[in-house]
PDB file of C-alpha atoms in Angstrom:
ATOM      1  CA  MET A   1      -0.611-160.311-217.550  1.00  0.00           C
ATOM      2  CA  GLY A   2      -3.057-162.440-215.584  1.00  0.00           C
ATOM      3  CA  ALA A   3      -4.042-166.112-215.342  1.00  0.00           C
ATOM      4  CA  ASP A   4      -5.371-168.583-217.909  1.00  0.00           C
ATOM      5  CA  GLY A   5      -8.018-171.303-217.596  1.00  0.00           C
ATOM      6  CA  GLN A   6      -5.556-173.689-215.946  1.00  0.00           C
ATOM      7  CA  ASN A   7      -4.625-171.202-213.216  1.00  0.00           C
ATOM      8  CA  ASN A   8      -1.269-170.493-214.849  1.00  0.00           C
ATOM      9  CA  GLU A   9      -0.243-166.913-214.215  1.00  0.00           C
ATOM     10  CA  ILE A  10       2.234-164.420-215.604  1.00  0.00           C
ATOM     11  CA  ILE A  11       3.037-161.742-213.031  1.00  0.00           C
ATOM     12  CA  GLY A  12       4.588-158.636-214.554  1.00  0.00           C
ATOM     13  CA  SER A  13       4.931-157.469-218.133  1.00  0.00           C
ATOM     14  CA  PRO A  14       8.302-158.512-219.528  1.00  0.00           C
ATOM     15  CA  LYS A  15       9.383-157.065-222.836  1.00  0.00           C
ATOM     16  CA  LEU A  16       9.404-159.994-225.257  1.00  0.00           C
ATOM     17  CA  ILE A  17      11.778-159.716-228.215  1.00  0.00           C
ATOM     18  CA  ASP A  18      11.375-162.771-230.432  1.00  0.00           C
ATOM     19  CA  SER A  19      10.475-164.664-227.265  1.00  0.00           C
ATOM     20  CA  GLU A  20       7.677-166.808-225.859  1.00  0.00           C
ATOM     21  CA  ILE A  21       6.291-168.024-222.530  1.00  0.00           C
ATOM     22  CA  GLN A  22       4.273-171.245-222.642  1.00  0.00           C
ATOM     23  CA  PHE A  23       2.322-173.320-220.132  1.00  0.00           C
ATOM     24  CA  SER A  24       1.261-176.921-220.669  1.00  0.00           C
ATOM     25  CA  GLY A  25       0.338-177.782-217.073  1.00  0.00           C
ATOM     26  CA  SER A  26      -1.609-176.035-214.342  1.00  0.00           C
ATOM     27  CA  ASN A  27      -1.085-173.817-211.292  1.00  0.00           C
ATOM     28  CA  ASN A  28       2.256-172.421-212.492  1.00  0.00           C
ATOM     29  CA  ILE A  29       3.656-168.900-212.075  1.00  0.00           C
ATOM     30  CA  ALA A  30       6.048-166.916-214.269  1.00  0.00           C
ATOM     31  CA  TYR A  31       7.138-163.835-212.310  1.00  0.00           C
ATOM     32  CA  PHE A  32       9.032-160.945-213.880  1.00  0.00           C
ATOM     33  CA  GLU A  33      10.266-157.873-212.065  1.00  0.00           C
ATOM     34  CA  GLU A  34       9.442-154.570-213.708  1.00  0.00           C
ATOM     35  CA  GLY A  35      11.916-153.800-216.490  1.00  0.00           C
ATOM     36  CA  VAL A  36      12.787-157.397-217.432  1.00  0.00           C
ATOM     37  CA  ALA A  37      13.394-157.976-221.143  1.00  0.00           C
ATOM     38  CA  LEU A  38      13.755-161.352-222.865  1.00  0.00           C
ATOM     39  CA  GLU A  39      15.411-161.736-226.261  1.00  0.00           C
ATOM     40  CA  HIS A  40      15.426-164.889-228.418  1.00  0.00           C
ATOM     41  CA  SER A  41      14.081-166.707-225.377  1.00  0.00           C
ATOM     42  CA  SER A  42      11.757-169.615-224.697  1.00  0.00           C
ATOM     43  CA  ILE A  43      10.281-170.332-221.270  1.00  0.00           C
ATOM     44  CA  VAL A  44       8.121-173.443-220.981  1.00  0.00           C
ATOM     45  CA  LEU A  45       6.435-174.661-217.794  1.00  0.00           C
ATOM     46  CA  LYS A  46       5.444-178.225-218.662  1.00  0.00           C
ATOM     47  CA  GLY A  47       4.210-179.532-215.327  1.00  0.00           C
ATOM     48  CA  ASP A  48       2.177-178.306-212.366  1.00  0.00           C
ATOM     49  CA  ASN A  49       2.939-176.069-209.370  1.00  0.00           C
ATOM     50  CA  SER A  50       6.230-174.683-210.695  1.00  0.00           C
ATOM     51  CA  VAL A  51       7.567-171.137-210.692  1.00  0.00           C
ATOM     52  CA  ILE A  52      10.168-169.114-212.539  1.00  0.00           C
ATOM     53  CA  ALA A  53      11.156-165.715-211.139  1.00  0.00           C
ATOM     54  CA  VAL A  54      13.361-163.294-213.062  1.00  0.00           C
ATOM     55  CA  ARG A  55      14.805-160.040-211.740  1.00  0.00           C
ATOM     56  CA  LYS A  56      15.717-156.989-213.802  1.00  0.00           C
ATOM     57  CA  SER A  57      19.022-156.773-215.667  1.00  0.00           C
ATOM     58  CA  SER A  58      20.589-153.949-217.634  1.00  0.00           C
ATOM     59  CA  ALA A  59      20.329-155.866-220.911  1.00  0.00           C
ATOM     60  CA  PRO A  60      17.815-158.372-222.303  1.00  0.00           C
ATOM     61  CA  LEU A  61      18.287-161.927-221.053  1.00  0.00           C
ATOM     62  CA  ARG A  62      18.552-164.835-223.458  1.00  0.00           C
ATOM     63  CA  LEU A  63      17.072-167.980-221.945  1.00  0.00           C
ATOM     64  CA  CYS A  64      15.886-171.435-222.916  1.00  0.00           C
ATOM     65  CA  ALA A  65      14.169-172.613-219.733  1.00  0.00           C
ATOM     66  CA  VAL A  66      12.059-175.728-219.215  1.00  0.00           C
ATOM     67  CA  LEU A  67      10.431-176.441-215.861  1.00  0.00           C
ATOM     68  CA  TYR A  68       8.618-179.598-214.839  1.00  0.00           C
ATOM     69  CA  SER A  69       6.285-180.193-211.877  1.00  0.00           C
ATOM     70  CA  ASP A  70       7.081-178.776-208.428  1.00  0.00           C
ATOM     71  CA  SER A  71      10.282-177.040-209.577  1.00  0.00           C
ATOM     72  CA  ALA A  72      11.568-173.509-209.138  1.00  0.00           C
ATOM     73  CA  VAL A  73      13.946-171.372-211.197  1.00  0.00           C
ATOM     74  CA  TYR A  74      15.269-168.005-210.033  1.00  0.00           C
ATOM     75  CA  ILE A  75      17.534-165.539-211.852  1.00  0.00           C
ATOM     76  CA  GLY A  76      18.806-162.648-209.740  1.00  0.00           C
ATOM     77  CA  LYS A  77      19.393-159.009-210.528  1.00  0.00           C
ATOM     78  CA  ASN A  78      21.884-157.738-213.095  1.00  0.00           C
ATOM     79  CA  ALA A  79      22.559-161.072-214.779  1.00  0.00           C
ATOM     80  CA  TRP A  80      24.302-161.082-218.153  1.00  0.00           C
ATOM     81  CA  THR A  81      23.757-163.802-220.757  1.00  0.00           C
ATOM     82  CA  THR A  82      26.104-163.714-223.745  1.00  0.00           C
ATOM     83  CA  ASN A  83      23.888-166.145-225.619  1.00  0.00           C
ATOM     84  CA  ARG A  84      21.006-168.426-224.709  1.00  0.00           C
ATOM     85  CA  LEU A  85      21.381-169.966-221.272  1.00  0.00           C
ATOM     86  CA  GLU A  86      19.787-173.413-221.124  1.00  0.00           C
ATOM     87  CA  LEU A  87      17.980-174.225-217.881  1.00  0.00           C
ATOM     88  CA  ASN A  88      16.264-177.563-217.254  1.00  0.00           C
ATOM     89  CA  ALA A  89      14.579-177.997-213.859  1.00  0.00           C
ATOM     90  CA  GLY A  90      13.072-181.453-213.422  1.00  0.00           C
ATOM     91  CA  GLU A  91      12.481-184.139-210.793  1.00  0.00           C
ATOM     92  CA  ALA A  92      10.918-181.491-208.530  1.00  0.00           C
ATOM     93  CA  LYS A  93      14.335-179.840-208.080  1.00  0.00           C
ATOM     94  CA  HIS A  94      15.398-176.235-208.378  1.00  0.00           C
ATOM     95  CA  ILE A  95      17.847-173.840-210.020  1.00  0.00           C
ATOM     96  CA  VAL A  96      18.769-170.636-208.190  1.00  0.00           C
ATOM     97  CA  ILE A  97      21.131-168.029-209.659  1.00  0.00           C
ATOM     98  CA  GLY A  98      22.118-165.071-207.471  1.00  0.00           C
ATOM     99  CA  ASP A  99      22.730-161.457-208.442  1.00  0.00           C
ATOM    100  CA  ASP A 100      25.342-160.114-210.858  1.00  0.00           C
ATOM    101  CA  ALA A 101      25.926-163.393-212.720  1.00  0.00           C
ATOM    102  CA  LEU A 102      28.128-163.440-215.840  1.00  0.00           C
ATOM    103  CA  LEU A 103      26.897-166.309-218.011  1.00  0.00           C
ATOM    104  CA  GLY A 104      28.877-167.105-221.156  1.00  0.00           C
ATOM    105  CA  SER A 105      27.715-168.529-224.472  1.00  0.00           C
ATOM    106  CA  GLN A 106      26.026-171.924-224.622  1.00  0.00           C
ATOM    107  CA  CYS A 107      26.029-172.655-220.893  1.00  0.00           C
ATOM    108  CA  THR A 108      23.718-175.355-219.547  1.00  0.00           C
ATOM    109  CA  VAL A 109      22.284-175.970-216.089  1.00  0.00           C
ATOM    110  CA  ARG A 110      20.368-179.203-215.389  1.00  0.00           C
ATOM    111  CA  THR A 111      18.951-180.775-212.229  1.00  0.00           C
ATOM    112  CA  THR A 112      18.392-184.203-213.783  1.00  0.00           C
ATOM    113  CA  ASP A 113      20.165-186.617-216.119  1.00  0.00           C
ATOM    114  CA  SER A 114      16.861-187.026-218.016  1.00  0.00           C
ATOM    115  CA  HIS A 115      17.056-190.832-217.874  1.00  0.00           C
ATOM    116  CA  MET A 116      17.417-193.278-214.988  1.00  0.00           C
ATOM    117  CA  LEU A 117      20.650-195.111-214.210  1.00  0.00           C
ATOM    118  CA  PHE A 118      20.587-198.219-212.022  1.00  0.00           C
ATOM    119  CA  SER A 119      23.094-200.305-210.101  1.00  0.00           C
ATOM    120  CA  ALA A 120      23.602-203.689-211.738  1.00  0.00           C
ATOM    121  CA  GLU A 121      24.099-205.230-208.284  1.00  0.00           C
ATOM    122  CA  THR A 122      21.110-203.842-206.387  1.00  0.00           C
ATOM    123  CA  GLY A 123      18.746-202.710-209.137  1.00  0.00           C
ATOM    124  CA  ARG A 124      18.379-199.390-207.349  1.00  0.00           C
ATOM    125  CA  ARG A 125      18.557-196.070-209.059  1.00  0.00           C
ATOM    126  CA  ILE A 126      21.850-194.230-208.555  1.00  0.00           C
ATOM    127  CA  ASN A 127      21.301-190.890-210.323  1.00  0.00           C
ATOM    128  CA  ARG A 128      18.441-189.092-208.583  1.00  0.00           C
ATOM    129  CA  GLY A 129      18.028-185.424-209.433  1.00  0.00           C
ATOM    130  CA  LYS A 130      19.413-182.658-207.244  1.00  0.00           C
ATOM    131  CA  SER A 131      19.021-178.889-207.184  1.00  0.00           C
ATOM    132  CA  VAL A 132      21.694-176.544-208.544  1.00  0.00           C
ATOM    133  CA  PHE A 133      22.643-173.318-206.758  1.00  0.00           C
ATOM    134  CA  ILE A 134      24.745-170.408-207.993  1.00  0.00           C
ATOM    135  CA  GLY A 135      25.687-167.564-205.652  1.00  0.00           C
ATOM    136  CA  ASP A 136      26.245-163.873-206.379  1.00  0.00           C
ATOM    137  CA  HIS A 137      28.833-162.526-208.845  1.00  0.00           C
ATOM    138  CA  VAL A 138      29.665-165.886-210.421  1.00  0.00           C
ATOM    139  CA  TRP A 139      31.285-166.185-213.862  1.00  0.00           C
ATOM    140  CA  LEU A 140      30.516-169.140-216.108  1.00  0.00           C
ATOM    141  CA  ALA A 141      32.749-169.006-219.186  1.00  0.00           C
ATOM    142  CA  ALA A 142      31.589-170.365-222.547  1.00  0.00           C
ATOM    143  CA  ARG A 143      29.981-173.809-222.780  1.00  0.00           C
ATOM    144  CA  VAL A 144      30.053-174.600-219.066  1.00  0.00           C
ATOM    145  CA  VAL A 145      27.765-177.458-218.003  1.00  0.00           C
ATOM    146  CA  LEU A 146      26.397-177.550-214.450  1.00  0.00           C
ATOM    147  CA  LEU A 147      24.762-180.845-213.534  1.00  0.00           C
ATOM    148  CA  LYS A 148      22.717-182.069-210.592  1.00  0.00           C
ATOM    149  CA  GLY A 149      23.994-181.159-207.157  1.00  0.00           C
ATOM    150  CA  ALA A 150      26.400-178.425-208.252  1.00  0.00           C
ATOM    151  CA  LYS A 151      26.791-175.632-205.686  1.00  0.00           C
ATOM    152  CA  LEU A 152      28.708-172.562-206.812  1.00  0.00           C
ATOM    153  CA  TYR A 153      29.380-169.998-204.100  1.00  0.00           C
ATOM    154  CA  SER A 154      29.685-166.243-204.610  1.00  0.00           C
ATOM    155  CA  GLY A 155      32.697-164.936-206.507  1.00  0.00           C
ATOM    156  CA  CYS A 156      33.805-168.198-208.143  1.00  0.00           C
ATOM    157  CA  VAL A 157      34.784-168.702-211.800  1.00  0.00           C
ATOM    158  CA  ILE A 158      34.246-171.770-213.994  1.00  0.00           C
ATOM    159  CA  GLY A 159      36.467-172.049-217.091  1.00  0.00           C
ATOM    160  CA  SER A 160      35.286-172.742-220.630  1.00  0.00           C
ATOM    161  CA  ASP A 161      34.030-176.242-221.532  1.00  0.00           C
ATOM    162  CA  SER A 162      34.055-177.357-217.896  1.00  0.00           C
ATOM    163  CA  VAL A 163      31.603-179.792-216.316  1.00  0.00           C
ATOM    164  CA  VAL A 164      30.578-179.475-212.672  1.00  0.00           C
ATOM    165  CA  ALA A 165      28.438-182.223-211.133  1.00  0.00           C
ATOM    166  CA  GLY A 166      27.716-182.645-207.445  1.00  0.00           C
ATOM    167  CA  LYS A 167      30.604-180.453-206.292  1.00  0.00           C
ATOM    168  CA  GLU A 168      30.840-177.442-204.018  1.00  0.00           C
ATOM    169  CA  ILE A 169      32.835-174.579-205.572  1.00  0.00           C
ATOM    170  CA  PRO A 170      34.077-172.175-202.861  1.00  0.00           C
ATOM    171  CA  SER A 171      34.082-168.406-203.182  1.00  0.00           C
ATOM    172  CA  ASN A 172      36.917-166.633-205.045  1.00  0.00           C
ATOM    173  CA  THR A 173      38.255-169.782-206.682  1.00  0.00           C
ATOM    174  CA  VAL A 174      38.714-170.804-210.319  1.00  0.00           C
ATOM    175  CA  TRP A 175      37.773-174.294-211.503  1.00  0.00           C
ATOM    176  CA  ALA A 176      38.182-175.866-214.932  1.00  0.00           C
ATOM    177  CA  GLY A 177      38.124-179.212-216.703  1.00  0.00           C
ATOM    178  CA  ASN A 178      35.884-182.262-217.077  1.00  0.00           C
ATOM    179  CA  PRO A 179      35.352-183.084-214.316  1.00  0.00           C
ATOM    180  CA  ALA A 180      36.153-179.616-212.997  1.00  0.00           C
ATOM    181  CA  ARG A 181      38.943-179.202-210.447  1.00  0.00           C
ATOM    182  CA  MET A 182      40.271-176.155-208.621  1.00  0.00           C
ATOM    183  CA  ILE A 183      43.171-174.477-210.418  1.00  0.00           C
ATOM    184  CA  LYS A 184      43.445-171.207-208.484  1.00  0.00           C
ATOM    185  CA  SER A 185      42.172-169.606-205.283  1.00  0.00           C
ATOM    186  CA  GLY A 186      42.289-166.148-203.742  1.00  0.00           C
ATOM    187  CA  VAL A 187      41.102-164.369-206.897  1.00  0.00           C
ATOM    188  CA  PHE A 188      38.187-162.182-207.958  1.00  0.00           C
ATOM    189  CA  PHE A 189      36.864-160.851-211.266  1.00  0.00           C
ATOM    190  CA  ASP A 190      35.277-157.710-212.635  1.00  0.00           C
ATOM    191  CA  LYS A 191      32.541-157.879-215.285  1.00  0.00           C
ATOM    192  CA  ALA A 192      34.123-155.213-217.483  1.00  0.00           C
ATOM    193  CA  GLY A 193      35.136-156.692-220.851  1.00  0.00           C
ATOM    194  CA  THR A 194      38.698-156.868-222.138  1.00  0.00           C
ATOM    195  CA  HIS A 195      38.043-157.078-225.889  1.00  0.00           C
ATOM    196  CA  GLY A 196      38.372-153.360-226.480  1.00  0.00           C
ATOM    197  CA  LEU A 197      41.576-152.783-224.546  1.00  0.00           C
ATOM    198  CA  ARG A 198      44.371-151.116-226.489  1.00  0.00           C
ATOM    199  CA  ALA A 199      48.143-151.386-226.185  1.00  0.00           C
ATOM    200  CA  GLY A 200      49.254-150.195-222.783  1.00  0.00           C
ATOM    201  CA  GLN A 201      45.875-150.871-221.190  1.00  0.00           C
ATOM    202  CA  GLU A 202      46.372-154.589-220.530  1.00  0.00           C
ATOM    203  CA  ASP A 203      47.390-154.199-216.890  1.00  0.00           C
ATOM    204  CA  SER A 204      45.063-152.561-214.426  1.00  0.00           C
ATOM    205  CA  ALA A 205      44.297-152.685-210.721  1.00  0.00           C
ATOM    206  CA  LEU A 206      41.311-151.972-208.553  1.00  0.00           C
ATOM    207  CA  GLY A 207      41.660-150.024-205.355  1.00  0.00           C
ATOM    208  CA  GLU A 208      41.333-151.900-202.093  1.00  0.00           C
ATOM    209  CA  ALA A 209      37.794-150.668-201.496  1.00  0.00           C
ATOM    210  CA  ALA A 210      36.670-151.838-204.937  1.00  0.00           C
ATOM    211  CA  ALA A 211      38.434-155.156-204.549  1.00  0.00           C
ATOM    212  CA  GLN A 212      36.672-155.855-201.261  1.00  0.00           C
ATOM    213  CA  LYS A 213      33.363-155.660-203.115  1.00  0.00           C
ATOM    214  CA  TYR A 214      34.181-158.950-204.820  1.00  0.00           C
ATOM    215  CA  ILE A 215      35.872-160.836-201.975  1.00  0.00           C
ATOM    216  CA  TYR A 216      33.498-163.045-200.006  1.00  0.00           C
ATOM    217  CA  ALA A 217      33.700-164.700-196.595  1.00  0.00           C
ATOM    218  CA  GLU A 218      31.250-166.747-194.588  1.00  0.00           C
ATOM    219  CA  GLY A 219      29.450-164.819-191.882  1.00  0.00           C
ATOM    220  CA  LYS A 220      26.283-164.566-189.849  1.00  0.00           C
ATOM    221  CA  ASP A 221      24.283-163.496-192.914  1.00  0.00           C
ATOM    222  CA  LYS A 222      24.933-166.760-194.775  1.00  0.00           C
ATOM    223  CA  ILE A 223      21.915-168.522-196.281  1.00  0.00           C
ATOM    224  CA  PRO A 224      22.807-172.221-196.621  1.00  0.00           C
ATOM    225  CA  PHE A 225      21.831-173.639-199.982  1.00  0.00           C
ATOM    226  CA  GLU A 226      20.524-176.730-198.180  1.00  0.00           C
ATOM    227  CA  VAL A 227      18.038-174.599-196.222  1.00  0.00           C
ATOM    228  CA  LEU A 228      16.797-172.842-199.356  1.00  0.00           C
ATOM    229  CA  ASP A 229      16.472-176.193-201.134  1.00  0.00           C
ATOM    230  CA  GLY A 230      14.429-177.622-198.276  1.00  0.00           C
ATOM    231  CA  GLU A 231      12.097-174.639-198.129  1.00  0.00           C
ATOM    232  CA  LEU A 232      11.441-174.727-201.876  1.00  0.00           C
ATOM    233  CA  SER A 233      10.761-178.464-201.822  1.00  0.00           C
ATOM    234  CA  ALA A 234       8.467-178.193-198.783  1.00  0.00           C
ATOM    235  CA  ALA A 235       6.332-175.512-200.454  1.00  0.00           C
ATOM    236  CA  ARG A 236       2.940-176.881-201.461  1.00  0.00           C
ATOM    237  CA  ASN A 237       2.393-174.831-204.614  1.00  0.00           C
ATOM    238  CA  ALA A 238       3.903-172.261-206.963  1.00  0.00           C
ATOM    239  CA  GLU A 239       2.691-169.321-204.884  1.00  0.00           C
ATOM    240  CA  GLU A 240       4.488-170.605-201.789  1.00  0.00           C
ATOM    241  CA  ARG A 241       7.655-171.273-203.805  1.00  0.00           C
ATOM    242  CA  LEU A 242       7.580-167.724-205.152  1.00  0.00           C
ATOM    243  CA  LYS A 243       7.285-166.341-201.612  1.00  0.00           C
ATOM    244  CA  VAL A 244      10.330-168.384-200.551  1.00  0.00           C
ATOM    245  CA  LEU A 245      12.359-167.148-203.520  1.00  0.00           C
ATOM    246  CA  LEU A 246      11.505-163.487-203.098  1.00  0.00           C
ATOM    247  CA  SER A 247      11.966-163.447-199.326  1.00  0.00           C
ATOM    248  CA  ARG A 248      15.207-165.443-199.242  1.00  0.00           C
ATOM    249  CA  THR A 249      16.862-163.737-202.208  1.00  0.00           C
ATOM    250  CA  GLY A 250      15.768-160.360-200.894  1.00  0.00           C
ATOM    251  CA  ALA A 251      18.299-160.735-198.086  1.00  0.00           C
ATOM    252  CA  ALA A 252      20.805-157.927-198.489  1.00  0.00           C
ATOM    253  CA  GLY A 253      23.888-159.486-196.897  1.00  0.00           C
ATOM    254  CA  LYS A 254      26.883-159.485-199.212  1.00  0.00           C
ATOM    255  CA  ASN A 255      28.070-162.869-197.942  1.00  0.00           C
ATOM    256  CA  ARG A 256      24.697-164.612-198.013  1.00  0.00           C
ATOM    257  CA  PHE A 257      25.969-167.227-200.513  1.00  0.00           C
ATOM    258  CA  ALA A 258      29.652-167.319-199.492  1.00  0.00           C
ATOM    259  CA  LYS A 259      31.815-170.321-198.696  1.00  0.00           C
ATOM    260  CA  ASN A 260      35.424-170.040-197.613  1.00  0.00           C
ATOM    261  CA  PRO A 261      37.955-171.925-199.757  1.00  0.00           C
ATOM    262  CA  PRO A 262      40.057-174.682-198.160  1.00  0.00           C
ATOM    263  CA  ARG A 263      43.361-173.627-196.581  1.00  0.00           C
TER     264      ARG A 263
END
């Protein structure tokens, strides 16, 4: 779509269905892969030198995204949003969501608490912002809240109304509660819905080959979230951040965002 007078640029031509993309700063980029559709969505880049990159999904995405200066937001391929997903990237931190995400109604992801909290003893701030990372094939059930420092590795599940802050969630585990805790490990999920199942269809099984598609293990192809965070923060502008996102997330390894659960 081109750039405006403040060097803000929309790359790609997303289909906008009751949706808007706004800039109120300068030198920002909104990148959309061919075929992206947004429905009932609002994307606002309020600061400078930030980037949002969205890959194609099979259905329109529903987003409420706000980015402040020097931040990056990435949504991978084949994401599903049941209702509007709220994303707030501030304090020059980042939100990265891998491929094949299943994102339930009224979920929220935030890199900052929005206000400063200080130690009464030292007077120093104790709640600095941190980036949030979500691997591939992750399921957030309804009303999940992910706060600063959350790291969700590929194949994990977060139960409804759970809050995750500053924790690492290993692959193929289920966490729930406020604060979230692990309630099950050694599991995987399929994105097919269960609402339409009829009597006698409740139990099903995937063959071993299909099951292996959703079981993750750390390997040589792993991309540490800490490395990706450092590269995004070291980038000098939105263009460099976009290059980091597209090159890093373009890695094809199945286990790129895997973390083995504790034994």
